[in-house]
């Protein structure tokens, strides 16, 4: 069963504008499925997961691009960076929009090569696993999430507590999100092993895969927390430099997202350390060994993983609309924190994420600190377990977290 993706709209728009389209994203989020569904019959397809195709692409890029001439979809382009200068020559000669559709699962080296070879010629649209809206059957393009705009919600009844944690526990990757019969532990066990064998070995010379797996688990246990590399390195018994390199691998391969703090020159008392989030909560729950939605909901990570899921949903609302996510968090030296701050059109929109059905003014008490930043403040929101949107103040609403 094919489920429509919201990204089809910005994909179509970008393909009319740029000769090269690149969709980076983690493994198994549906990049190839989306593009093959959108491709016309005349577009060729080749994956560089195929050893023969990969060898030809690296040994003789010119012959490869004659055999797979545009319009073409090239899967896992990061395996053949030698293709990029040759693609540049072709697009400069042909001047045809939409000639090359590319996917990639490793962003660091891939984006470095793209910026060097295809600057000004490539439209980049990011894809993650399914959003709640997409799983609810809503693939139409809408504006990304912004407090005060309730039209961006999923449109269905909000999920009940255990249905919500069931979705969090299983995660957003299509194979497991769409088929309840798929064994969750077998799926994620295979996913982690494939990730270690392909992406980790390709991005870095990780000599101790057991230590890296332990680091991966330690990272999952800290989702929603301020990044503390020294603690993570100590827990895994590796050097701080090794921990830093391994963290960059997780970021480059789309496993984690580093949420930067909002910073203003008006005040110097703001924390500058990012917060770390797993982009797929199913993977985080698997790595931290929560055996069921019920144990996850009742356990020590219940609030943090709900926050991680909500942050990922907000990110999806922007990325799947073809936009960058202008999101930050606020934290100052007095430990006053706001979970999310959206900075859009010169205005700050504060957001709290709470595991409660009835948020109060106490939950938004830190919103007032934004006044010292001398930046206009828009409506705020508390993403929570309420059954329907309801006002907390004249400018702040409680919104069901499953209707982002």
PDB file of N, CA and C in Angstrom, residues 41-106:
ATOM      1  N   UNK A  41       7.294   7.378 -16.632  1.00  0.00           N
ATOM      2  CA  UNK A  41       7.788   6.132 -17.235  1.00  0.00           C
ATOM      3  C   UNK A  41       9.121   6.331 -17.943  1.00  0.00           C
ATOM      4  N   UNK A  42       9.408   7.566 -18.366  1.00  0.00           N
ATOM      5  CA  UNK A  42      10.637   7.796 -19.128  1.00  0.00           C
ATOM      6  C   UNK A  42      11.866   7.962 -18.234  1.00  0.00           C
ATOM      7  N   UNK A  43      11.674   8.096 -16.930  1.00  0.00           N
ATOM      8  CA  UNK A  43      12.821   8.319 -16.037  1.00  0.00           C
ATOM      9  C   UNK A  43      13.484   6.987 -15.687  1.00  0.00           C
ATOM     10  N   UNK A  44      14.770   6.883 -15.968  1.00  0.00           N
ATOM     11  CA  UNK A  44      15.525   5.682 -15.625  1.00  0.00           C
ATOM     12  C   UNK A  44      15.775   5.632 -14.118  1.00  0.00           C
ATOM     13  N   UNK A  45      16.091   4.439 -13.645  1.00  0.00           N
ATOM     14  CA  UNK A  45      16.373   4.254 -12.218  1.00  0.00           C
ATOM     15  C   UNK A  45      17.590   3.368 -12.040  1.00  0.00           C
ATOM     16  N   UNK A  46      18.480   3.772 -11.121  1.00  0.00           N
ATOM     17  CA  UNK A  46      19.628   2.945 -10.764  1.00  0.00           C
ATOM     18  C   UNK A  46      19.966   3.202  -9.301  1.00  0.00           C
ATOM     19  N   UNK A  47      20.304   2.148  -8.592  1.00  0.00           N
ATOM     20  CA  UNK A  47      20.725   2.294  -7.200  1.00  0.00           C
ATOM     21  C   UNK A  47      22.196   1.938  -7.066  1.00  0.00           C
ATOM     22  N   UNK A  48      22.923   2.766  -6.348  1.00  0.00           N
ATOM     23  CA  UNK A  48      24.342   2.506  -6.117  1.00  0.00           C
ATOM     24  C   UNK A  48      24.563   1.549  -4.958  1.00  0.00           C
ATOM     25  N   UNK A  49      23.470   1.023  -4.387  1.00  0.00           N
ATOM     26  CA  UNK A  49      23.592  -0.138  -3.508  1.00  0.00           C
ATOM     27  C   UNK A  49      24.021  -1.371  -4.304  1.00  0.00           C
ATOM     28  N   UNK A  50      23.758  -1.350  -5.610  1.00  0.00           N
ATOM     29  CA  UNK A  50      24.165  -2.434  -6.506  1.00  0.00           C
ATOM     30  C   UNK A  50      25.679  -2.340  -6.723  1.00  0.00           C
ATOM     31  N   UNK A  51      26.439  -3.347  -6.317  1.00  0.00           N
ATOM     32  CA  UNK A  51      27.902  -3.265  -6.431  1.00  0.00           C
ATOM     33  C   UNK A  51      28.393  -3.014  -7.855  1.00  0.00           C
ATOM     34  N   UNK A  52      27.737  -3.621  -8.839  1.00  0.00           N
ATOM     35  CA  UNK A  52      28.176  -3.423 -10.221  1.00  0.00           C
ATOM     36  C   UNK A  52      27.954  -1.986 -10.671  1.00  0.00           C
ATOM     37  N   UNK A  53      26.782  -1.439 -10.343  1.00  0.00           N
ATOM     38  CA  UNK A  53      26.500  -0.050 -10.706  1.00  0.00           C
ATOM     39  C   UNK A  53      27.453   0.894  -9.980  1.00  0.00           C
ATOM     40  N   UNK A  54      27.748   0.594  -8.719  1.00  0.00           N
ATOM     41  CA  UNK A  54      28.643   1.443  -7.931  1.00  0.00           C
ATOM     42  C   UNK A  54      30.057   1.428  -8.516  1.00  0.00           C
ATOM     43  N   UNK A  55      30.516   0.256  -8.893  1.00  0.00           N
ATOM     44  CA  UNK A  55      31.858   0.145  -9.473  1.00  0.00           C
ATOM     45  C   UNK A  55      31.958   0.936 -10.770  1.00  0.00           C
ATOM     46  N   UNK A  56      30.962   0.799 -11.634  1.00  0.00           N
ATOM     47  CA  UNK A  56      30.967   1.539 -12.896  1.00  0.00           C
ATOM     48  C   UNK A  56      30.930   3.043 -12.646  1.00  0.00           C
ATOM     49  N   UNK A  57      30.098   3.481 -11.694  1.00  0.00           N
ATOM     50  CA  UNK A  57      29.967   4.910 -11.415  1.00  0.00           C
ATOM     51  C   UNK A  57      31.279   5.513 -10.937  1.00  0.00           C
ATOM     52  N   UNK A  58      32.028   4.771 -10.142  1.00  0.00           N
ATOM     53  CA  UNK A  58      33.292   5.285  -9.620  1.00  0.00           C
ATOM     54  C   UNK A  58      34.440   5.136 -10.611  1.00  0.00           C
ATOM     55  N   UNK A  59      34.437   4.046 -11.376  1.00  0.00           N
ATOM     56  CA  UNK A  59      35.548   3.803 -12.305  1.00  0.00           C
ATOM     57  C   UNK A  59      35.406   4.573 -13.610  1.00  0.00           C
ATOM     58  N   UNK A  60      34.178   4.733 -14.081  1.00  0.00           N
ATOM     59  CA  UNK A  60      33.960   5.406 -15.368  1.00  0.00           C
ATOM     60  C   UNK A  60      32.660   6.207 -15.297  1.00  0.00           C
ATOM     61  N   UNK A  61      32.686   7.361 -14.605  1.00  0.00           N
ATOM     62  CA  UNK A  61      31.461   8.161 -14.443  1.00  0.00           C
ATOM     63  C   UNK A  61      30.824   8.557 -15.770  1.00  0.00           C
ATOM     64  N   UNK A  62      31.669   8.844 -16.771  1.00  0.00           N
ATOM     65  CA  UNK A  62      31.123   9.241 -18.068  1.00  0.00           C
ATOM     66  C   UNK A  62      30.297   8.144 -18.704  1.00  0.00           C
ATOM     67  N   UNK A  63      30.815   6.919 -18.695  1.00  0.00           N
ATOM     68  CA  UNK A  63      30.077   5.791 -19.257  1.00  0.00           C
ATOM     69  C   UNK A  63      28.815   5.514 -18.447  1.00  0.00           C
ATOM     70  N   UNK A  64      28.927   5.609 -17.138  1.00  0.00           N
ATOM     71  CA  UNK A  64      27.756   5.388 -16.280  1.00  0.00           C
ATOM     72  C   UNK A  64      26.625   6.340 -16.665  1.00  0.00           C
ATOM     73  N   UNK A  65      26.950   7.614 -16.878  1.00  0.00           N
ATOM     74  CA  UNK A  65      25.916   8.604 -17.173  1.00  0.00           C
ATOM     75  C   UNK A  65      25.456   8.545 -18.625  1.00  0.00           C
ATOM     76  N   UNK A  66      26.176   7.851 -19.474  1.00  0.00           N
ATOM     77  CA  UNK A  66      25.639   7.543 -20.801  1.00  0.00           C
ATOM     78  C   UNK A  66      24.648   6.387 -20.708  1.00  0.00           C
ATOM     79  N   UNK A  67      24.985   5.408 -19.887  1.00  0.00           N
ATOM     80  CA  UNK A  67      24.098   4.256 -19.726  1.00  0.00           C
ATOM     81  C   UNK A  67      22.821   4.660 -18.992  1.00  0.00           C
ATOM     82  N   UNK A  68      22.960   5.535 -18.007  1.00  0.00           N
ATOM     83  CA  UNK A  68      21.807   6.011 -17.236  1.00  0.00           C
ATOM     84  C   UNK A  68      21.651   7.512 -17.480  1.00  0.00           C
ATOM     85  N   UNK A  69      21.275   7.818 -18.724  1.00  0.00           N
ATOM     86  CA  UNK A  69      21.169   9.214 -19.142  1.00  0.00           C
ATOM     87  C   UNK A  69      19.923   9.855 -18.541  1.00  0.00           C
ATOM     88  N   UNK A  70      19.926  11.168 -18.379  1.00  0.00           N
ATOM     89  CA  UNK A  70      18.752  11.849 -17.835  1.00  0.00           C
ATOM     90  C   UNK A  70      17.582  11.817 -18.817  1.00  0.00           C
ATOM     91  N   UNK A  71      16.348  11.865 -18.267  1.00  0.00           N
ATOM     92  CA  UNK A  71      16.029  11.994 -16.839  1.00  0.00           C
ATOM     93  C   UNK A  71      16.260  10.680 -16.094  1.00  0.00           C
ATOM     94  N   UNK A  72      16.872  10.781 -14.913  1.00  0.00           N
ATOM     95  CA  UNK A  72      17.271   9.583 -14.191  1.00  0.00           C
ATOM     96  C   UNK A  72      17.150   9.810 -12.686  1.00  0.00           C
ATOM     97  N   UNK A  73      16.835   8.737 -11.983  1.00  0.00           N
ATOM     98  CA  UNK A  73      16.839   8.712 -10.520  1.00  0.00           C
ATOM     99  C   UNK A  73      18.014   7.854 -10.083  1.00  0.00           C
ATOM    100  N   UNK A  74      18.968   8.464  -9.358  1.00  0.00           N
ATOM    101  CA  UNK A  74      20.145   7.754  -8.860  1.00  0.00           C
ATOM    102  C   UNK A  74      20.031   7.645  -7.347  1.00  0.00           C
ATOM    103  N   UNK A  75      19.918   6.417  -6.877  1.00  0.00           N
ATOM    104  CA  UNK A  75      19.730   6.136  -5.456  1.00  0.00           C
ATOM    105  C   UNK A  75      21.081   5.982  -4.754  1.00  0.00           C
ATOM    106  N   UNK A  76      21.180   6.537  -3.532  1.00  0.00           N
ATOM    107  CA  UNK A  76      22.382   6.426  -2.692  1.00  0.00           C
ATOM    108  C   UNK A  76      23.608   7.013  -3.395  1.00  0.00           C
ATOM    109  N   UNK A  77      23.475   8.270  -3.802  1.00  0.00           N
ATOM    110  CA  UNK A  77      24.515   8.948  -4.575  1.00  0.00           C
ATOM    111  C   UNK A  77      25.819   9.080  -3.792  1.00  0.00           C
ATOM    112  N   UNK A  78      25.762   8.987  -2.458  1.00  0.00           N
ATOM    113  CA  UNK A  78      26.975   9.168  -1.658  1.00  0.00           C
ATOM    114  C   UNK A  78      28.029   8.093  -1.936  1.00  0.00           C
ATOM    115  N   UNK A  79      27.615   6.980  -2.542  1.00  0.00           N
ATOM    116  CA  UNK A  79      28.569   5.914  -2.835  1.00  0.00           C
ATOM    117  C   UNK A  79      29.425   6.207  -4.064  1.00  0.00           C
ATOM    118  N   UNK A  80      29.083   7.241  -4.816  1.00  0.00           N
ATOM    119  CA  UNK A  80      29.853   7.569  -6.025  1.00  0.00           C
ATOM    120  C   UNK A  80      29.986   9.083  -6.163  1.00  0.00           C
ATOM    121  N   UNK A  81      30.744   9.722  -5.281  1.00  0.00           N
ATOM    122  CA  UNK A  81      30.896  11.180  -5.360  1.00  0.00           C
ATOM    123  C   UNK A  81      31.549  11.640  -6.657  1.00  0.00           C
ATOM    124  N   UNK A  82      32.252  10.728  -7.342  1.00  0.00           N
ATOM    125  CA  UNK A  82      32.884  11.089  -8.612  1.00  0.00           C
ATOM    126  C   UNK A  82      31.856  11.455  -9.677  1.00  0.00           C
ATOM    127  N   UNK A  83      30.600  11.068  -9.460  1.00  0.00           N
ATOM    128  CA  UNK A  83      29.562  11.402 -10.440  1.00  0.00           C
ATOM    129  C   UNK A  83      29.227  12.894 -10.446  1.00  0.00           C
ATOM    130  N   UNK A  84      29.395  13.558  -9.317  1.00  0.00           N
ATOM    131  CA  UNK A  84      28.874  14.920  -9.177  1.00  0.00           C
ATOM    132  C   UNK A  84      29.480  15.913 -10.168  1.00  0.00           C
ATOM    133  N   UNK A  85      30.796  15.963 -10.374  1.00  0.00           N
ATOM    134  CA  UNK A  85      31.320  16.892 -11.390  1.00  0.00           C
ATOM    135  C   UNK A  85      30.818  16.580 -12.797  1.00  0.00           C
ATOM    136  N   UNK A  86      30.617  15.308 -13.101  1.00  0.00           N
ATOM    137  CA  UNK A  86      30.105  14.921 -14.423  1.00  0.00           C
ATOM    138  C   UNK A  86      28.632  15.325 -14.571  1.00  0.00           C
ATOM    139  N   UNK A  87      27.867  15.193 -13.484  1.00  0.00           N
ATOM    140  CA  UNK A  87      26.478  15.659 -13.512  1.00  0.00           C
ATOM    141  C   UNK A  87      26.447  17.164 -13.754  1.00  0.00           C
ATOM    142  N   UNK A  88      27.353  17.894 -13.120  1.00  0.00           N
ATOM    143  CA  UNK A  88      27.435  19.343 -13.320  1.00  0.00           C
ATOM    144  C   UNK A  88      27.638  19.679 -14.798  1.00  0.00           C
ATOM    145  N   UNK A  89      28.549  18.980 -15.455  1.00  0.00           N
ATOM    146  CA  UNK A  89      28.802  19.263 -16.872  1.00  0.00           C
ATOM    147  C   UNK A  89      27.563  18.992 -17.722  1.00  0.00           C
ATOM    148  N   UNK A  90      26.850  17.923 -17.407  1.00  0.00           N
ATOM    149  CA  UNK A  90      25.658  17.581 -18.181  1.00  0.00           C
ATOM    150  C   UNK A  90      24.563  18.625 -17.992  1.00  0.00           C
ATOM    151  N   UNK A  91      24.308  19.024 -16.743  1.00  0.00           N
ATOM    152  CA  UNK A  91      23.219  19.977 -16.513  1.00  0.00           C
ATOM    153  C   UNK A  91      23.571  21.346 -17.080  1.00  0.00           C
ATOM    154  N   UNK A  92      24.847  21.711 -17.067  1.00  0.00           N
ATOM    155  CA  UNK A  92      25.241  22.988 -17.659  1.00  0.00           C
ATOM    156  C   UNK A  92      25.067  22.966 -19.172  1.00  0.00           C
ATOM    157  N   UNK A  93      25.209  21.788 -19.753  1.00  0.00           N
ATOM    158  CA  UNK A  93      25.047  21.662 -21.203  1.00  0.00           C
ATOM    159  C   UNK A  93      23.578  21.588 -21.605  1.00  0.00           C
ATOM    160  N   UNK A  94      22.797  20.809 -20.867  1.00  0.00           N
ATOM    161  CA  UNK A  94      21.403  20.562 -21.254  1.00  0.00           C
ATOM    162  C   UNK A  94      20.458  21.665 -20.798  1.00  0.00           C
ATOM    163  N   UNK A  95      20.713  22.233 -19.619  1.00  0.00           N
ATOM    164  CA  UNK A  95      19.851  23.295 -19.085  1.00  0.00           C
ATOM    165  C   UNK A  95      18.392  22.849 -18.986  1.00  0.00           C
ATOM    166  N   UNK A  96      18.182  21.613 -18.519  1.00  0.00           N
ATOM    167  CA  UNK A  96      16.836  21.068 -18.405  1.00  0.00           C
ATOM    168  C   UNK A  96      16.469  20.862 -16.933  1.00  0.00           C
ATOM    169  N   UNK A  97      15.358  21.423 -16.476  1.00  0.00           N
ATOM    170  CA  UNK A  97      14.957  21.194 -15.085  1.00  0.00           C
ATOM    171  C   UNK A  97      14.558  19.740 -14.851  1.00  0.00           C
ATOM    172  N   UNK A  98      14.855  19.250 -13.665  1.00  0.00           N
ATOM    173  CA  UNK A  98      14.416  17.917 -13.269  1.00  0.00           C
ATOM    174  C   UNK A  98      15.165  16.767 -13.898  1.00  0.00           C
ATOM    175  N   UNK A  99      16.339  17.010 -14.486  1.00  0.00           N
ATOM    176  CA  UNK A  99      17.081  15.938 -15.161  1.00  0.00           C
ATOM    177  C   UNK A  99      17.538  14.840 -14.201  1.00  0.00           C
ATOM    178  N   UNK A 100      18.055  15.251 -13.049  1.00  0.00           N
ATOM    179  CA  UNK A 100      18.636  14.292 -12.111  1.00  0.00           C
ATOM    180  C   UNK A 100      17.906  14.353 -10.772  1.00  0.00           C
ATOM    181  N   UNK A 101      17.380  13.212 -10.351  1.00  0.00           N
ATOM    182  CA  UNK A 101      16.850  13.062  -8.994  1.00  0.00           C
ATOM    183  C   UNK A 101      17.820  12.171  -8.227  1.00  0.00           C
ATOM    184  N   UNK A 102      18.277  12.643  -7.095  1.00  0.00           N
ATOM    185  CA  UNK A 102      19.277  11.930  -6.307  1.00  0.00           C
ATOM    186  C   UNK A 102      18.772  11.703  -4.889  1.00  0.00           C
ATOM    187  N   UNK A 103      19.148  10.576  -4.293  1.00  0.00           N
ATOM    188  CA  UNK A 103      18.904  10.362  -2.869  1.00  0.00           C
ATOM    189  C   UNK A 103      20.232  10.058  -2.191  1.00  0.00           C
ATOM    190  N   UNK A 104      20.270  10.307  -0.885  1.00  0.00           N
ATOM    191  CA  UNK A 104      21.474  10.000  -0.124  1.00  0.00           C
ATOM    192  C   UNK A 104      21.157   9.801   1.340  1.00  0.00           C
ATOM    193  N   UNK A 105      21.869   8.875   1.980  1.00  0.00           N
ATOM    194  CA  UNK A 105      21.628   8.556   3.385  1.00  0.00           C
ATOM    195  C   UNK A 105      22.717   9.060   4.317  1.00  0.00           C
ATOM    196  N   UNK A 106      23.764   9.639   3.777  1.00  0.00           N
ATOM    197  CA  UNK A 106      24.869  10.121   4.604  1.00  0.00           C
ATOM    198  C   UNK A 106      25.137  11.567   4.222  1.00  0.00           C
TER     199      UNK A 106
END
